[in-house]
mmCIF file of C-alpha atoms in Angstrom:
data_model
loop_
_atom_site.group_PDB
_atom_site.id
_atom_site.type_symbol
_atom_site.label_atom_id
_atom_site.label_comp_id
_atom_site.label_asym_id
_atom_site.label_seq_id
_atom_site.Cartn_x
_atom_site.Cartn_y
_atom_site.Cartn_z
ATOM 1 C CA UNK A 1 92.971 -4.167 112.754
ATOM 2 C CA UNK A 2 93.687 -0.797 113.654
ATOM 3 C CA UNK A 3 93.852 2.390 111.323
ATOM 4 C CA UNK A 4 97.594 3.740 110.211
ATOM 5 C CA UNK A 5 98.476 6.854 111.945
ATOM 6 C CA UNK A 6 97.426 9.664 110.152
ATOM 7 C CA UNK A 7 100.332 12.486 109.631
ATOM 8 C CA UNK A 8 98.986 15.782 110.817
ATOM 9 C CA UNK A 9 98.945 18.395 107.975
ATOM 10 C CA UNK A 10 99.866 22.029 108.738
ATOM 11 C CA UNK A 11 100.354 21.985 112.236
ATOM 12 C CA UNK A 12 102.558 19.139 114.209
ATOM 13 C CA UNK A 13 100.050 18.149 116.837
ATOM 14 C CA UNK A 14 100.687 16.688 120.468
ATOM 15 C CA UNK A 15 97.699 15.892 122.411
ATOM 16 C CA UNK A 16 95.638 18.187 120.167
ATOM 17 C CA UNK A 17 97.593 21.208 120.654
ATOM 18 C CA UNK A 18 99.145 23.403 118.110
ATOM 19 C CA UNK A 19 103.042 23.454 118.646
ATOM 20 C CA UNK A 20 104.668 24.469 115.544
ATOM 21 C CA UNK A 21 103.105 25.566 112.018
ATOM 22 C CA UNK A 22 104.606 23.820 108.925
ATOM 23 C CA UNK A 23 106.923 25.134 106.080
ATOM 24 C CA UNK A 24 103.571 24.383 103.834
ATOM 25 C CA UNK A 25 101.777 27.186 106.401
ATOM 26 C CA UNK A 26 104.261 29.532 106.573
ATOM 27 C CA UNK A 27 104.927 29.219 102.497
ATOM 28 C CA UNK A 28 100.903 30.457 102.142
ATOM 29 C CA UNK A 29 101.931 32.963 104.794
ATOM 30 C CA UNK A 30 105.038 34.449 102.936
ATOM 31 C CA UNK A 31 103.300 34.009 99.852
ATOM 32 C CA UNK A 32 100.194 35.811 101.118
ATOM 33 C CA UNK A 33 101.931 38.674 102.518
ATOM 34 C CA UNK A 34 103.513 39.204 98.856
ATOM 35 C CA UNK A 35 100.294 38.859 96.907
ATOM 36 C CA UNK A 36 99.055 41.740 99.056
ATOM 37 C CA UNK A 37 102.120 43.868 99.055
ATOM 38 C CA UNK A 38 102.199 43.630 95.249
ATOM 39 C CA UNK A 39 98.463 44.778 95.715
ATOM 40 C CA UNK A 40 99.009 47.738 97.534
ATOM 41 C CA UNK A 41 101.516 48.897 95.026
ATOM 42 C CA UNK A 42 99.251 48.506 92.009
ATOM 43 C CA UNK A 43 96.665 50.633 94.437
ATOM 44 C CA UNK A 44 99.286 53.335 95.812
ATOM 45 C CA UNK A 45 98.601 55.136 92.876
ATOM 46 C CA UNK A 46 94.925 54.833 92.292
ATOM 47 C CA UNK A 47 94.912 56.131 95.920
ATOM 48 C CA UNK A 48 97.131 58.844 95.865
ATOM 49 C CA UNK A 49 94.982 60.221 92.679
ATOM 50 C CA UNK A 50 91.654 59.864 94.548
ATOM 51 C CA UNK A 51 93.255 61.873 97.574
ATOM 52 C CA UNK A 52 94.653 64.475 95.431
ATOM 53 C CA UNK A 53 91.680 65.231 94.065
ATOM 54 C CA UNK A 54 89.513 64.922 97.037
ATOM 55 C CA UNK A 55 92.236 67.061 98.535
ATOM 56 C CA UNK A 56 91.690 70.308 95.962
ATOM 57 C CA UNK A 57 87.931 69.867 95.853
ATOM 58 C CA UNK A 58 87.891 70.647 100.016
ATOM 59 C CA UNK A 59 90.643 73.282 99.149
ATOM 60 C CA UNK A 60 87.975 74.836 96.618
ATOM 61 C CA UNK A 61 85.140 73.880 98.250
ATOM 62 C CA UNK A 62 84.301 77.583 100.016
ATOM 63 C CA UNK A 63 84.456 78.664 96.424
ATOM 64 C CA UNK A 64 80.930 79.783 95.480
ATOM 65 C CA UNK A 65 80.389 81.442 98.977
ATOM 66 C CA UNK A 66 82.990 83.287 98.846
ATOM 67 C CA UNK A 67 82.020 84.914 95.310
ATOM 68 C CA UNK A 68 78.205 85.556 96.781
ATOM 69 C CA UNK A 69 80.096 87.300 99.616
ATOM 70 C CA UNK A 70 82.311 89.367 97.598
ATOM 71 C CA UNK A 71 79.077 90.626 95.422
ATOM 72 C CA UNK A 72 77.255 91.584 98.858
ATOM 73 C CA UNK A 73 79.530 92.902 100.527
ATOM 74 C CA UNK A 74 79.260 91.081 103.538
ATOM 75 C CA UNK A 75 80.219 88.218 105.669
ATOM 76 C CA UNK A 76 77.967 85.574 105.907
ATOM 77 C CA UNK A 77 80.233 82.763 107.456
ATOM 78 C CA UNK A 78 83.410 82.399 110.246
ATOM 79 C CA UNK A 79 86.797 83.403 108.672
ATOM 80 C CA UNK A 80 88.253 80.628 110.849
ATOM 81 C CA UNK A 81 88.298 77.711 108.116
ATOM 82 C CA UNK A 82 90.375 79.565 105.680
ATOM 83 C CA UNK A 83 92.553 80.456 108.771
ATOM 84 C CA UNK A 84 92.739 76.792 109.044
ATOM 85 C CA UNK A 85 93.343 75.962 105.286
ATOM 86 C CA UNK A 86 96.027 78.772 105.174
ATOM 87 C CA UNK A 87 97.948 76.930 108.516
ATOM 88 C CA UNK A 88 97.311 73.348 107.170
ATOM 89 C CA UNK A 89 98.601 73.718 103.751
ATOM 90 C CA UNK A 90 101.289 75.546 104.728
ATOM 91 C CA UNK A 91 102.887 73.077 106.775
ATOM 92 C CA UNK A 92 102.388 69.904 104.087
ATOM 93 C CA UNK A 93 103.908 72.448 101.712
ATOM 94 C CA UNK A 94 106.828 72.550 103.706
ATOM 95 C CA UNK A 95 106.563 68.804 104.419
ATOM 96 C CA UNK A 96 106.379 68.558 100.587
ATOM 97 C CA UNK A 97 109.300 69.928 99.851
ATOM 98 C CA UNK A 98 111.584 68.584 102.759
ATOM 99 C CA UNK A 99 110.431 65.396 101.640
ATOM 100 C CA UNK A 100 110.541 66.011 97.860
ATOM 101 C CA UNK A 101 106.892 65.267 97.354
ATOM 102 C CA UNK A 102 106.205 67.388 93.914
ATOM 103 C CA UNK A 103 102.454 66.055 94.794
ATOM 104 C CA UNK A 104 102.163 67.520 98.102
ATOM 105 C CA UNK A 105 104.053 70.475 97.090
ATOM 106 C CA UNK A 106 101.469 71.132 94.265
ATOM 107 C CA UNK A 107 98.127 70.127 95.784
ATOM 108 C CA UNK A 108 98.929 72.063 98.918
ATOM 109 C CA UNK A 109 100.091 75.214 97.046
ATOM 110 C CA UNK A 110 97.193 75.595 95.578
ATOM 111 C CA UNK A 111 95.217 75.300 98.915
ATOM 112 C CA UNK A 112 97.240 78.122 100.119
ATOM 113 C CA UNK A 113 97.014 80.409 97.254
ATOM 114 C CA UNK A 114 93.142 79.589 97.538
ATOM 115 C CA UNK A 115 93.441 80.210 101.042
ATOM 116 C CA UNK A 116 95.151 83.335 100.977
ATOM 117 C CA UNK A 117 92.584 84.258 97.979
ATOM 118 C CA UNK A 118 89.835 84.022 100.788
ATOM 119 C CA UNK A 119 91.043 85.373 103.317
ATOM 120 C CA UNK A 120 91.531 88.481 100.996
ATOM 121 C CA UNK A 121 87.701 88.644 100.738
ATOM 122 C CA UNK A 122 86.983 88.107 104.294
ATOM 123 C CA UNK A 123 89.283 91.014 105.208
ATOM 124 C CA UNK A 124 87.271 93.269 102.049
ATOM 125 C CA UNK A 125 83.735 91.971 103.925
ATOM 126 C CA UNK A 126 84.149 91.145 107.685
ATOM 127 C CA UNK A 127 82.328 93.283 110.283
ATOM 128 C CA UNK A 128 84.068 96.719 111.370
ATOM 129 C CA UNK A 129 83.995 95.543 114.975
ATOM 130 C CA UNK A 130 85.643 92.046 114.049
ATOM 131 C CA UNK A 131 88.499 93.774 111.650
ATOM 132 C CA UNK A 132 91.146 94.188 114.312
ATOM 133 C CA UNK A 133 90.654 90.514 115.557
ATOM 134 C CA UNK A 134 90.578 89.252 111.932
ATOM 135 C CA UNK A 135 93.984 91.480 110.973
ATOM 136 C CA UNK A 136 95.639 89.751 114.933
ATOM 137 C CA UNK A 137 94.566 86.657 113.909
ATOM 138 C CA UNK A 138 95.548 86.268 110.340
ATOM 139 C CA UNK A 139 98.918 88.056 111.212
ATOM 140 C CA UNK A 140 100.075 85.866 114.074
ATOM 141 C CA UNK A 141 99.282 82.730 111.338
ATOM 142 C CA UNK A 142 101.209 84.177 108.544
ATOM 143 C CA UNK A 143 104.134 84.785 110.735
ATOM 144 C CA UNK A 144 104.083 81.326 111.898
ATOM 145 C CA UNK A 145 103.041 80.003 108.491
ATOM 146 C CA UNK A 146 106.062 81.827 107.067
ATOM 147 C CA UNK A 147 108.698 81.036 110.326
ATOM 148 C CA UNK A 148 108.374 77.534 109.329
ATOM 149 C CA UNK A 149 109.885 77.335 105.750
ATOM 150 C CA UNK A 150 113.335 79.035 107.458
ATOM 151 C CA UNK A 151 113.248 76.552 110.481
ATOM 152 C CA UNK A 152 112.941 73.850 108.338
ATOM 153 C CA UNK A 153 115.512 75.123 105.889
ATOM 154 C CA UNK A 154 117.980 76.415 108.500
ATOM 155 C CA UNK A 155 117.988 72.921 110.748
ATOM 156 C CA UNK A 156 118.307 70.344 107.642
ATOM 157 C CA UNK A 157 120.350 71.328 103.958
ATOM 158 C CA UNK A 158 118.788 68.346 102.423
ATOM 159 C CA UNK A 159 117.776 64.927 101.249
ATOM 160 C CA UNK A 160 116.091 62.436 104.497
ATOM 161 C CA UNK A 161 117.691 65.094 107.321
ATOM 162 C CA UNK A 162 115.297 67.925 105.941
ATOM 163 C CA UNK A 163 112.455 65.521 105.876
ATOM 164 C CA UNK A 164 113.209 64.532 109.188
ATOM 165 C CA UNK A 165 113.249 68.068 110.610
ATOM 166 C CA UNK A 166 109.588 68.459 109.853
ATOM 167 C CA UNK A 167 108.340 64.325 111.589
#
C-alpha cells in the first residue's frame, strides 16, 4: 500500500517550489519582529548613555594637552580639531534644540564651551606667523557657527517644522 500524503508544513509546496508561506510562518515572523522591537527599546537607553558619555570623553579628550600647552607657552599640536569640535557641536546644539533633545542640547554644549575653552589657549600659544590665519579661520567659523541658530529660528517657530529646518 502506498503512504498517505503528507501535508506540507510552513510552506504550500507544488513540485518542490515555495509558493506561499503559512499563517504559522508569518505568526513567528510578526512575532519575531516584536520580540526585537521590544528589544531595542529596553536597549535605546543603555545606548544613548554609552554614547553620551563616549560623546564628552572625545569632547574632553584634548584636555591634558591643552593644560601642558598653556604652562609652556607654546603650541605643540594643529588648532584645526577644536575648529572642528567648535563647528560640530554647534550644529547638534542647534539640532538639539529644534528637535527638543535636552540630551543633545547638553552633551553638545559642553563640547562647545570646551571647544571655545581651547581655542582660547591656542590663540594665547599659536605661532606669531600663524596668528592672522588662526584669528580668519576661527572668525569665519564663529560667524557661521552663530548664523545658524537665527536661520534655524527665523525659518521654523516650533515643534516638528523647526526640527525639520535643520534635516
Amino acid at each position: 500500500p502506498a503512504p498517505p500524503p503528507v501535508e506540507p508544513t510552513g510552506v504550500e509546496r507544488h513540485n518542490s517550489v515555495s509558493l506561499v508561506p503559512s499563517s504559522l510562518q508569518l505568526r513567528g515572523v510578526v512575532t519575531g519582529a516584536a520580540a526585537m522591537a521590544g528589544t531595542m527599546q529596553l536597549l535605546r537607553p543603555l545606548v544613548g548613555l554609552v554614547t553620551t558619555l563616549l560623546s564628552v570623553a572625545m569632547f574632553a579628550s584634548p584636555w591634558r594637552e591643552m593644560q601642558e600647552m598653556w604652562k609652556r607657552g607654546r603650541c605643540t599640536q594643529s588648532y584645526v580639531p577644536a575648529i572642528a569640535q567648535l563647528a560640530n557641536c554647534s550644529v547638534w546644539a542647534v539640532y538639539g534644540v529644534a528637535a527638543v533633545d535636552a540630551v543633545l542640547v547638553a552633551v553638545n554644549g559642553l563640547g562647545l564651551v570646551l571647544a571655545v575653552h581651547f581655542l582660547g589657549i591656542f590663540r594665547r600659544v599659536v605661532e606669531p606667523a600663524e596668528q592672522a590665519k588662526f584669528r580668519a579661520v576661527t572668525t569665519v567659523v564663529a560667524v557661521v557657527c552663530m548664523a545658524l541658530p537665527v536661520y534655524v529660528f527665523a525659518v521654523a517657530e516650533e515643534g516638528p517644522e523647526r526640527a525639520a529646518a535643520v534635516e
